[in-house]
Amino acid sequence: MRTRKRIPTHPGGILKRQYMEPLSLTVSELAGTLGISRKTLSKIVNERGDVTPDMALRLSRAFSTTPELWINLQRNYDLWEASHKSNDWKLIEAIAC
Amino acid sequence: MRTRKRIPTHPGGILKRQYMEPLSLTVSELAGTLGISRKTLSKIVNERGDVTPDMALRLSRAFSTTPELWINLQRNYDLWEASHKSNDWKLIEAIAC
DNA sequence: ACATATGTAACCCTAAGGGTTACATTATAG
DNA sequence: CTATAATGTAACCCTTAGGGTTACATATGT
């Protein structure tokens, strides 16, 4: 596995800087558009909440992107986190084949 | 979004048919190798459990694959499920830009 | 100064991952 | 046919996490 040196950008950061700020979108407005609570969006934007598959679909509608864009960002983030949280998985031996 | 007609293959099905069966690996053996319980692996193999990021890392070690292989299969499955569980997200309007 | 936006705490509910033990069932080897 | 191994899964426990609402103190901007 190619290991990134630094933690991948959280989808919330991208959402904030690349999508909301350029359009001067407020958290309240976007939350309303997405049909979710301010709290949930605030957590994501501040990188304390994950982009779930359902949220990826909602974001894809609002910003005319693919849901994969969001889910992939989240996936990379999750994978990096999981690989650094514990080293147990590194001890697993490849199965001879 | 490109919508698949049928539900994407669950990672458990791939694991079972493409990796375990060719090597005559039993659930018990593989669970031991992966350092997880029989129950957890059984659920995944029978498509009643999800491949978490940690599990993707473990599987990647055991079968010398990338963790992305497993996480992507799971992601596609999750996305399909989320998009069919509710239609709320389809009502969201694109933000003018 | 006033209205808006924001982060977040408190609290509630639900779902899901993962572990262990135990047991009935199925398969397989002898 | 019988003994052993493998399996699925139920029951039970614990922990984490998503998401909602309400409320409030703190910005920010007009």
Coordinates of C-alpha atoms (C1' of nucleotides) in Angstrom, one line a residue:
Chain A
M1 CA 0.0 0.0 0.0
R2 CA 1.2 3.4 -0.8
T3 CA 1.3 5.3 2.5
R4 CA 0.7 9.0 2.5
K5 CA 2.9 10.9 4.7
R6 CA 0.3 13.3 5.9
I7 CA -3.3 12.9 6.7
P8 CA -5.5 13.3 3.6
T9 CA -7.7 16.4 3.4
H10 CA -10.9 15.9 5.2
P11 CA -14.0 16.3 2.9
G12 CA -15.2 19.0 5.2
G13 CA -12.3 21.2 4.4
I14 CA -12.8 20.8 0.7
L15 CA -16.5 21.5 1.1
K16 CA -15.8 24.7 3.0
R17 CA -13.0 26.1 0.9
Q18 CA -13.8 24.9 -2.6
Y19 CA -17.5 25.0 -2.5
M20 CA -19.0 27.1 0.2
E21 CA -16.6 30.0 0.4
P22 CA -16.5 30.7 -3.4
L23 CA -20.3 31.0 -3.4
S24 CA -20.5 32.8 0.0
L25 CA -22.7 30.0 1.2
T26 CA -23.4 30.0 4.9
V27 CA -23.7 26.8 7.0
S28 CA -27.3 27.6 7.7
E29 CA -28.2 28.1 4.1
L30 CA -26.5 25.0 2.9
A31 CA -27.9 22.9 5.7
G32 CA -31.4 24.1 4.7
T33 CA -30.7 23.2 1.0
L34 CA -29.4 19.8 1.9
G35 CA -32.3 19.1 4.3
I36 CA -30.1 18.4 7.3
S37 CA -29.5 20.2 10.6
R38 CA -27.1 23.0 11.1
K39 CA -25.3 20.8 13.6
T40 CA -24.6 18.0 11.2
L41 CA -23.3 20.3 8.5
S42 CA -21.2 22.3 11.0
K43 CA -19.6 19.1 12.2
I44 CA -18.6 18.1 8.7
V45 CA -17.3 21.5 7.8
N46 CA -15.2 21.7 10.9
E47 CA -13.9 18.2 10.3
R48 CA -15.5 16.6 13.2
G49 CA -18.1 14.7 11.3
D50 CA -18.0 12.2 8.5
V51 CA -19.6 12.4 5.1
T52 CA -21.9 9.4 5.0
P53 CA -23.1 7.8 1.8
D54 CA -26.4 9.7 2.2
M55 CA -24.6 12.9 2.7
A56 CA -22.5 12.3 -0.3
L57 CA -25.6 11.9 -2.4
R58 CA -27.0 15.2 -1.0
L59 CA -23.8 17.1 -1.7
S60 CA -23.7 15.7 -5.2
R61 CA -27.1 17.1 -5.9
A62 CA -26.4 20.5 -4.5
F63 CA -23.1 21.0 -6.2
S64 CA -23.7 18.9 -9.3
T65 CA -20.8 16.6 -8.6
T66 CA -20.6 12.9 -8.4
P67 CA -21.3 11.3 -5.0
E68 CA -18.1 9.5 -5.5
L69 CA -16.1 12.7 -5.1
W70 CA -17.3 13.1 -1.6
I71 CA -17.3 9.4 -0.6
N72 CA -13.7 9.0 -2.0
L73 CA -12.4 11.9 0.1
Q74 CA -14.0 10.4 3.1
R75 CA -12.7 7.0 2.2
N76 CA -9.1 8.2 1.9
Y77 CA -9.4 9.9 5.2
D78 CA -10.9 6.9 7.0
L79 CA -8.3 4.6 5.6
W80 CA -5.5 6.8 6.7
E81 CA -7.0 7.1 10.2
A82 CA -7.5 3.3 10.5
S83 CA -4.0 2.6 9.4
H84 CA -2.6 4.9 12.0
K85 CA -4.9 4.0 14.9
S86 CA -3.4 0.6 15.3
N87 CA -0.6 -1.5 13.9
D88 CA -2.3 -4.8 14.4
W89 CA -3.1 -5.2 10.7
K90 CA 0.5 -4.8 9.8
L91 CA 1.3 -8.1 11.6
I92 CA -0.9 -10.1 9.4
E93 CA 1.0 -12.5 7.1
A94 CA 0.2 -12.8 3.4
I95 CA -1.4 -16.1 2.6
A96 CA 0.7 -18.3 0.3
C97 CA -1.0 -18.9 -3.0
Chain B
M1 CA -24.9 10.2 -11.2
R2 CA -24.6 7.0 -13.2
T3 CA -27.1 4.7 -11.6
R4 CA -26.5 1.0 -11.7
K5 CA -29.5 -1.1 -12.4
R6 CA -28.7 -3.8 -10.0
I7 CA -27.1 -3.8 -6.6
P8 CA -23.3 -3.9 -6.8
T9 CA -21.6 -7.1 -5.7
H10 CA -21.1 -7.1 -1.9
P11 CA -17.4 -7.4 -1.0
G12 CA -18.2 -10.5 1.0
G13 CA -19.3 -12.3 -2.2
I14 CA -16.0 -11.4 -3.9
L15 CA -14.0 -12.5 -0.9
K16 CA -15.7 -15.8 -0.7
R17 CA -15.7 -16.7 -4.4
Q18 CA -12.6 -15.1 -5.7
Y19 CA -10.3 -15.4 -2.7
M20 CA -11.4 -18.1 -0.2
E21 CA -12.8 -20.8 -2.4
P22 CA -9.8 -20.9 -4.8
L23 CA -7.5 -21.4 -1.9
S24 CA -9.9 -23.7 0.0
L25 CA -9.8 -21.4 2.9
T26 CA -12.2 -21.9 5.7
V27 CA -13.9 -19.1 7.6
S28 CA -12.3 -20.3 10.8
E29 CA -8.8 -20.3 9.2
L30 CA -9.1 -16.9 7.6
A31 CA -10.6 -15.4 10.7
G32 CA -7.6 -16.6 12.6
T33 CA -5.2 -15.2 10.1
L34 CA -7.0 -11.9 10.1
G35 CA -7.1 -11.8 13.9
I36 CA -10.9 -11.3 14.0
S37 CA -13.7 -13.5 15.3
R38 CA -15.4 -16.1 13.3
K39 CA -18.6 -14.3 13.7
T40 CA -17.3 -11.1 12.1
L41 CA -15.9 -12.8 9.1
S42 CA -18.9 -15.0 8.7
K43 CA -21.2 -12.0 8.6
I44 CA -19.0 -10.4 5.9
V45 CA -18.8 -13.5 3.8
N46 CA -22.5 -14.0 4.0
E47 CA -23.1 -10.4 3.0
R48 CA -24.6 -9.4 6.3
G49 CA -21.6 -7.4 7.5
D50 CA -19.7 -4.5 6.1
V51 CA -16.0 -4.3 5.3
T52 CA -14.7 -1.5 7.6
P53 CA -11.5 0.4 6.8
D54 CA -9.7 -1.7 9.4
M55 CA -11.0 -4.8 7.8
A56 CA -9.9 -3.6 4.4
L57 CA -6.4 -3.2 5.7
R58 CA -6.4 -6.7 7.1
L59 CA -7.7 -8.2 3.9
S60 CA -5.1 -6.3 1.9
R61 CA -2.4 -7.8 4.0
A62 CA -3.7 -11.4 3.8
F63 CA -4.3 -11.4 0.1
S64 CA -1.6 -8.9 -1.0
T65 CA -4.1 -6.5 -2.5
T66 CA -4.6 -2.8 -2.0
P67 CA -7.0 -1.9 0.8
E68 CA -8.8 0.3 -1.7
L69 CA -10.0 -2.8 -3.5
W70 CA -12.1 -3.8 -0.6
I71 CA -13.1 -0.4 0.5
N72 CA -14.2 0.5 -3.0
L73 CA -16.4 -2.6 -3.3
Q74 CA -17.9 -1.6 0.0
R75 CA -18.3 2.0 -1.0
N76 CA -20.2 1.1 -4.2
Y77 CA -22.4 -1.2 -2.2
D78 CA -23.1 1.5 0.4
L79 CA -23.8 4.2 -2.1
W80 CA -26.3 2.0 -4.0
E81 CA -28.0 1.2 -0.7
A82 CA -28.2 4.7 0.4
S83 CA -29.6 5.9 -3.0
H84 CA -32.4 3.4 -2.8
K85 CA -33.3 3.6 0.8
S86 CA -34.8 7.0 0.4
N87 CA -35.5 9.5 -2.3
D88 CA -35.1 12.6 -0.2
W89 CA -31.8 13.4 -1.7
K90 CA -33.2 13.5 -5.2
L91 CA -35.4 16.5 -4.3
I92 CA -32.4 18.6 -3.5
E93 CA -31.9 21.4 -6.1
A94 CA -28.6 22.2 -7.6
I95 CA -27.1 25.5 -6.3
A96 CA -26.8 28.1 -9.0
C97 CA -23.2 29.1 -9.5
Chain C
dA1 C1' -26.7 48.7 18.6
dC2 C1' -29.3 45.0 16.3
dA3 C1' -29.8 41.0 13.6
dT4 C1' -27.7 37.1 11.7
dA5 C1' -24.5 33.2 11.8
dT6 C1' -22.1 30.0 14.3
dG7 C1' -20.2 26.4 17.3
dT8 C1' -21.4 23.4 20.5
dA9 C1' -23.3 21.5 24.8
dA10 C1' -27.0 18.7 26.6
dC11 C1' -30.1 15.3 25.8
dC12 C1' -32.6 11.6 23.1
dC13 C1' -32.9 7.8 20.0
dT14 C1' -31.2 4.2 16.7
dA15 C1' -28.0 1.6 14.3
dA16 C1' -23.8 -0.9 13.8
dG17 C1' -19.2 -3.1 14.7
dG18 C1' -16.9 -6.4 17.3
dG19 C1' -16.2 -9.8 21.0
dT20 C1' -17.5 -14.3 23.6
dT21 C1' -20.0 -18.4 24.5
dA22 C1' -23.1 -21.8 23.3
dC23 C1' -25.8 -24.7 20.4
dA24 C1' -28.0 -26.9 16.5
dT25 C1' -26.9 -28.1 11.8
dT26 C1' -24.2 -29.5 7.9
dA27 C1' -20.3 -31.6 5.8
dT28 C1' -16.6 -34.4 5.6
dA29 C1' -13.2 -37.9 6.7
dG30 C1' -12.5 -42.7 8.1
Chain D
dC1 C1' -22.3 -45.3 10.0
dT2 C1' -19.9 -42.4 13.1
dA3 C1' -16.9 -39.1 14.9
dT4 C1' -14.8 -34.7 13.9
dA5 C1' -14.6 -30.3 12.0
dA6 C1' -16.8 -26.2 10.1
dT7 C1' -20.5 -23.1 10.2
dG8 C1' -24.2 -19.9 11.0
dT9 C1' -26.3 -17.5 14.4
dA10 C1' -28.7 -16.4 18.7
dA11 C1' -28.0 -14.1 23.1
dC12 C1' -25.7 -10.8 25.5
dC13 C1' -22.3 -7.0 26.4
dC14 C1' -19.9 -2.8 25.4
dT15 C1' -18.6 1.2 22.6
dT16 C1' -18.9 4.4 18.9
dA17 C1' -21.3 7.2 15.8
dG18 C1' -25.0 9.6 13.1
dG19 C1' -28.6 12.7 13.4
dG20 C1' -32.3 15.6 15.4
dT21 C1' -33.9 19.5 18.7
dT22 C1' -33.3 23.2 21.8
dA23 C1' -30.7 26.7 23.9
dC24 C1' -27.1 29.8 24.6
dA25 C1' -22.8 32.4 24.5
dT26 C1' -19.9 34.3 21.0
dA27 C1' -18.6 36.3 16.8
dT28 C1' -19.6 39.1 12.4
dG29 C1' -21.5 42.4 9.8
dT30 C1' -24.7 46.3 8.6

